[in-house]
PDB file of C-alpha atoms and ligand atoms in Angstrom:
ATOM      1  CA  UNK A  14       0.000   0.000   0.000  1.00 96.00           C
ATOM      2  CA  UNK A  15       1.461   3.331  -1.100  1.00 98.00           C
ATOM      3  CA  UNK A  16       0.850   6.016   1.544  1.00 98.00           C
ATOM      4  CA  UNK A  17       0.676   9.729   0.822  1.00 99.00           C
ATOM      5  CA  UNK A  18       0.591  12.592   3.334  1.00 99.00           C
ATOM      6  CA  UNK A  19      -0.222  16.264   3.005  1.00 99.00           C
ATOM      7  CA  UNK A  20      -0.633  19.184   5.410  1.00 98.00           C
ATOM      8  CA  UNK A  21      -2.820  22.241   5.469  1.00 97.00           C
ATOM      9  CA  UNK A  22      -5.349  24.497   7.170  1.00 97.00           C
ATOM     10  CA  UNK A  23      -8.263  23.751   4.804  1.00 98.00           C
ATOM     11  CA  UNK A  24     -10.381  26.629   6.119  1.00 97.00           C
ATOM     12  CA  UNK A  25     -13.529  27.526   4.150  1.00 97.00           C
ATOM     13  CA  UNK A  26     -12.985  24.325   2.167  1.00 98.00           C
ATOM     14  CA  UNK A  27     -13.027  25.045  -1.579  1.00 98.00           C
ATOM     15  CA  UNK A  28     -12.361  23.336  -4.912  1.00 98.00           C
ATOM     16  CA  UNK A  29      -8.656  24.308  -4.842  1.00 98.00           C
ATOM     17  CA  UNK A  30      -8.271  22.170  -1.723  1.00 98.00           C
ATOM     18  CA  UNK A  31     -10.273  19.322  -3.259  1.00 98.00           C
ATOM     19  CA  UNK A  32      -8.182  19.477  -6.474  1.00 98.00           C
ATOM     20  CA  UNK A  33      -5.040  19.116  -4.357  1.00 98.00           C
ATOM     21  CA  UNK A  34      -6.448  16.206  -2.354  1.00 99.00           C
ATOM     22  CA  UNK A  35      -7.646  14.438  -5.508  1.00 98.00           C
ATOM     23  CA  UNK A  36      -4.192  14.693  -7.121  1.00 98.00           C
ATOM     24  CA  UNK A  37      -2.520  13.687  -3.862  1.00 98.00           C
ATOM     25  CA  UNK A  38      -4.605  10.516  -3.721  1.00 98.00           C
ATOM     26  CA  UNK A  39      -3.670   9.705  -7.310  1.00 98.00           C
ATOM     27  CA  UNK A  40      -0.049   9.414  -6.120  1.00 98.00           C
ATOM     28  CA  UNK A  41      -0.843   6.391  -3.928  1.00 98.00           C
ATOM     29  CA  UNK A  42      -3.508   4.244  -2.316  1.00 98.00           C
ATOM     30  CA  UNK A  43      -3.955   5.841   1.095  1.00 99.00           C
ATOM     31  CA  UNK A  44      -4.076   9.573   1.819  1.00 99.00           C
ATOM     32  CA  UNK A  45      -3.358  11.072   5.236  1.00 99.00           C
ATOM     33  CA  UNK A  46      -4.239  14.735   5.735  1.00 99.00           C
ATOM     34  CA  UNK A  47      -2.687  16.616   8.645  1.00 98.00           C
ATOM     35  CA  UNK A  48      -4.925  19.576   9.432  1.00 98.00           C
ATOM     36  CA  UNK A  49      -3.474  22.539  11.321  1.00 97.00           C
ATOM     37  CA  UNK A  50      -4.980  22.881  14.801  1.00 97.00           C
ATOM     38  CA  UNK A  51      -6.439  26.213  15.870  1.00 97.00           C
ATOM     39  CA  UNK A  52      -3.466  26.786  18.189  1.00 96.00           C
ATOM     40  CA  UNK A  53      -0.901  25.975  15.464  1.00 95.00           C
ATOM     41  CA  UNK A  54      -2.662  28.247  12.998  1.00 94.00           C
ATOM     42  CA  UNK A  55      -2.757  31.144  15.425  1.00 92.00           C
ATOM     43  CA  UNK A  56       0.666  30.721  17.031  1.00 93.00           C
ATOM     44  CA  UNK A  57       2.661  29.705  13.953  1.00 89.00           C
ATOM     45  CA  UNK A  58       0.775  31.018  10.948  1.00 83.00           C
ATOM     46  CA  UNK A  59      -1.029  34.007  12.477  1.00 88.00           C
ATOM     47  CA  UNK A  60      -4.149  32.616  10.800  1.00 84.00           C
ATOM     48  CA  UNK A  61      -7.556  32.921  12.468  1.00 91.00           C
ATOM     49  CA  UNK A  62      -9.771  30.251  10.940  1.00 95.00           C
ATOM     50  CA  UNK A  63     -13.472  30.693  10.262  1.00 95.00           C
ATOM     51  CA  UNK A  64     -14.070  27.001  11.035  1.00 97.00           C
ATOM     52  CA  UNK A  65     -12.614  25.321  14.113  1.00 98.00           C
ATOM     53  CA  UNK A  66     -10.244  22.368  13.836  1.00 98.00           C
ATOM     54  CA  UNK A  67     -13.080  19.933  14.568  1.00 98.00           C
ATOM     55  CA  UNK A  68     -15.289  21.521  11.860  1.00 98.00           C
ATOM     56  CA  UNK A  69     -12.426  21.517   9.309  1.00 98.00           C
ATOM     57  CA  UNK A  70     -11.645  17.905  10.213  1.00 98.00           C
ATOM     58  CA  UNK A  71     -15.291  16.926   9.698  1.00 98.00           C
ATOM     59  CA  UNK A  72     -15.361  18.537   6.269  1.00 98.00           C
ATOM     60  CA  UNK A  73     -12.059  17.044   5.052  1.00 98.00           C
ATOM     61  CA  UNK A  74     -12.993  13.579   6.363  1.00 98.00           C
ATOM     62  CA  UNK A  75     -16.086  13.727   4.130  1.00 98.00           C
ATOM     63  CA  UNK A  76     -13.933  13.979   0.990  1.00 98.00           C
ATOM     64  CA  UNK A  77     -13.780  10.661  -0.891  1.00 98.00           C
ATOM     65  CA  UNK A  78     -10.012  10.920  -1.498  1.00 98.00           C
ATOM     66  CA  UNK A  79      -9.142  11.211   2.206  1.00 99.00           C
ATOM     67  CA  UNK A  80      -8.446   8.093   4.311  1.00 99.00           C
ATOM     68  CA  UNK A  81      -7.231   9.584   7.582  1.00 98.00           C
ATOM     69  CA  UNK A  82      -7.112  13.017   9.198  1.00 98.00           C
ATOM     70  CA  UNK A  83      -4.562  13.810  11.924  1.00 98.00           C
ATOM     71  CA  UNK A  84      -3.768  17.114  13.679  1.00 98.00           C
ATOM     72  CA  UNK A  85      -0.854  19.292  12.597  1.00 98.00           C
ATOM     73  CA  UNK A  86       0.437  20.835  15.838  1.00 97.00           C
ATOM     74  CA  UNK A  87       3.991  21.840  14.886  1.00 96.00           C
ATOM     75  CA  UNK A  88       6.277  22.480  11.927  1.00 94.00           C
ATOM     76  CA  UNK A  89       8.593  19.748  13.245  1.00 95.00           C
ATOM     77  CA  UNK A  90       6.198  16.807  13.237  1.00 98.00           C
ATOM     78  CA  UNK A  91       6.516  15.961   9.536  1.00 98.00           C
ATOM     79  CA  UNK A  92       9.571  13.676   9.874  1.00 98.00           C
ATOM     80  CA  UNK A  93       8.029  11.731  12.760  1.00 98.00           C
ATOM     81  CA  UNK A  94       4.701  11.520  10.909  1.00 98.00           C
ATOM     82  CA  UNK A  95       6.428  10.134   7.795  1.00 98.00           C
ATOM     83  CA  UNK A  96       8.202   7.540   9.942  1.00 98.00           C
ATOM     84  CA  UNK A  97       5.220   6.669  12.161  1.00 98.00           C
ATOM     85  CA  UNK A  98       2.790   6.178   9.272  1.00 98.00           C
ATOM     86  CA  UNK A  99       5.422   4.693   6.900  1.00 98.00           C
ATOM     87  CA  UNK A 100       4.626   7.344   4.311  1.00 98.00           C
ATOM     88  CA  UNK A 101       5.982   6.944   0.762  1.00 98.00           C
ATOM     89  CA  UNK A 102       5.138  10.393  -0.568  1.00 99.00           C
ATOM     90  CA  UNK A 103       4.788  13.873   0.919  1.00 99.00           C
ATOM     91  CA  UNK A 104       2.781  16.223  -1.284  1.00 98.00           C
ATOM     92  CA  UNK A 105       1.789  19.869  -1.008  1.00 98.00           C
ATOM     93  CA  UNK A 106       0.945  22.798  -3.258  1.00 98.00           C
ATOM     94  CA  UNK A 107       3.809  24.571  -5.018  1.00 98.00           C
ATOM     95  CA  UNK A 108       3.295  27.724  -2.967  1.00 97.00           C
ATOM     96  CA  UNK A 109       5.577  25.710  -0.655  1.00 98.00           C
ATOM     97  CA  UNK A 110       8.025  24.771  -3.443  1.00 98.00           C
ATOM     98  CA  UNK A 111      11.343  23.705  -1.935  1.00 98.00           C
ATOM     99  CA  UNK A 112      10.329  24.360   1.681  1.00 98.00           C
ATOM    100  CA  UNK A 113      10.085  20.686   2.620  1.00 98.00           C
ATOM    101  CA  UNK A 114      12.957  19.215   0.585  1.00 98.00           C
ATOM    102  CA  UNK A 115      14.520  18.002   3.855  1.00 98.00           C
ATOM    103  CA  UNK A 116      11.868  15.265   3.780  1.00 98.00           C
ATOM    104  CA  UNK A 117      13.580  13.758   0.702  1.00 98.00           C
ATOM    105  CA  UNK A 118      15.773  11.804   3.151  1.00 98.00           C
ATOM    106  CA  UNK A 119      12.635   9.974   4.291  1.00 98.00           C
ATOM    107  CA  UNK A 120      10.151   9.899   1.389  1.00 98.00           C
ATOM    108  CA  UNK A 121       9.358  11.224  -2.074  1.00 98.00           C
ATOM    109  CA  UNK A 122       8.526  14.959  -2.043  1.00 98.00           C
ATOM    110  CA  UNK A 123       6.032  16.316  -4.590  1.00 98.00           C
ATOM    111  CA  UNK A 124       4.921  19.930  -5.071  1.00 98.00           C
ATOM    112  CA  UNK A 125       1.740  20.241  -7.126  1.00 98.00           C
ATOM    113  CA  UNK A 126       0.584  23.345  -8.998  1.00 98.00           C
ATOM    114  CA  UNK A 127      -1.982  25.328  -7.040  1.00 98.00           C
ATOM    115  CA  UNK A 128      -5.462  25.798  -8.491  1.00 98.00           C
ATOM    116  CA  UNK A 129      -5.539  29.371  -9.809  1.00 97.00           C
ATOM    117  CA  UNK A 130      -8.072  32.059  -8.857  1.00 96.00           C
ATOM    118  CA  UNK A 131      -9.247  30.586  -5.572  1.00 97.00           C
ATOM    119  CA  UNK A 132      -8.072  30.933  -1.992  1.00 96.00           C
ATOM    120  CA  UNK A 133      -9.580  31.190   1.479  1.00 95.00           C
ATOM    121  CA  UNK A 134      -8.176  34.723   1.726  1.00 93.00           C
ATOM    122  CA  UNK A 135      -9.859  35.730  -1.551  1.00 95.00           C
ATOM    123  CA  UNK A 136     -13.193  34.251  -0.439  1.00 96.00           C
ATOM    124  CA  UNK A 137     -13.063  36.320   2.753  1.00 94.00           C
ATOM    125  CA  UNK A 138     -12.212  39.488   0.778  1.00 94.00           C
ATOM    126  CA  UNK A 139     -15.004  38.895  -1.735  1.00 95.00           C
ATOM    127  CA  UNK A 140     -17.533  38.371   1.040  1.00 94.00           C
ATOM    128  CA  UNK A 141     -16.639  41.753   2.543  1.00 94.00           C
ATOM    129  CA  UNK A 142     -17.501  43.632  -0.684  1.00 91.00           C
TER     130      UNK A 142
HETATM  131  N1  C2G B 223      -4.119  24.807  -2.451  1.00 60.71           N
HETATM  132  C1  C2G B 223      -4.140  24.660  -3.837  1.00 60.71           C
HETATM  133  N2  C2G B 223      -4.774  25.584  -4.575  1.00 60.71           N
HETATM  134  C2  C2G B 223      -5.403  26.644  -4.007  1.00 60.71           C
HETATM  135  C3  C2G B 223      -5.400  26.780  -2.603  1.00 60.71           C
HETATM  136  C4  C2G B 223      -4.746  25.838  -1.829  1.00 60.71           C
HETATM  137  O1  C2G B 223      -3.570  23.695  -4.386  1.00 60.71           O
HETATM  138  N3  C2G B 223      -6.030  27.547  -4.801  1.00 60.71           N
HETATM  139  C5  C2G B 223      -3.402  23.789  -1.662  1.00 60.71           C
HETATM  140  C6  C2G B 223      -2.218  24.375  -0.895  1.00 60.71           C
HETATM  141  O2  C2G B 223      -1.074  24.486  -1.739  1.00 60.71           O
HETATM  142  C7  C2G B 223      -2.025  23.318   0.192  1.00 60.71           C
HETATM  143  C8  C2G B 223      -3.471  22.847   0.462  1.00 60.71           C
HETATM  144  O3  C2G B 223      -4.254  23.247  -0.688  1.00 60.71           O
HETATM  145  O4  C2G B 223      -1.269  22.221  -0.322  1.00 60.71           O
HETATM  146  C9  C2G B 223      -4.051  23.471   1.706  1.00 60.71           C
HETATM  147  O5  C2G B 223      -3.976  24.880   1.565  1.00 60.71           O
HETATM  148  P1  C2G B 223      -3.960  25.760   2.916  1.00 60.71           P
HETATM  149  O6  C2G B 223      -5.086  25.336   3.789  1.00 60.71           O
HETATM  150  O7  C2G B 223      -3.810  27.195   2.524  1.00 60.71           O
HETATM  151  O8  C2G B 223      -2.611  25.241   3.585  1.00 60.71           O
HETATM  152  P2  C2G B 223      -1.486  26.134   4.307  1.00 60.71           P
HETATM  153  O9  C2G B 223      -2.144  27.117   5.196  1.00 60.71           O
HETATM  154  O10 C2G B 223      -0.562  26.588   3.250  1.00 60.71           O
HETATM  155  O11 C2G B 223      -0.797  25.062   5.282  1.00 60.71           O
HETATM  156  O12 C2G B 223       2.758  22.528   7.110  1.00 60.71           O
HETATM  157  C10 C2G B 223       2.175  22.989   5.901  1.00 60.71           C
HETATM  158  C11 C2G B 223       1.033  23.943   6.191  1.00 60.71           C
HETATM  159  O13 C2G B 223       0.152  23.383   7.133  1.00 60.71           O
HETATM  160  C12 C2G B 223       0.273  24.259   4.908  1.00 60.71           C
END
């Protein structure tokens, strides 16, 4: 079984997220999604989510491509996650191009093109108009 892992906030879930998750699943047989906790988002990304971790987890778990959701609580957990879950491939959007190349010592690293014209930030801006 080929295992794939990806990380993200997935707030205000949209088709850009789903496109990423669909392509991530195509890289293997089992997709793990590590969703940033509310604390991690606020402390490390200065992001205030609209949906709580539990709500974002519920939404992502409902996506057919996703097999397991785990919490992302720190930047440092990726190596231990890859080892613990025996992950073959780490994948993330290319807005992170090169940032996680250190994982190449442990698994394949794939950066996928982002879906253009959609982002949680843009949704929030558009709703304020
Ligand atoms: N994404 C995408 N296209 C978009 C928007 C997002 O492909 N239009 C991808 C991102 O590249 C990422 C995933 O969807 O791979 C989740 O996006 P975010 O929730 O914005 O993730 P981010 O806040 O960048 O968190 O440790 C890594 C971080 O947790 C990533």
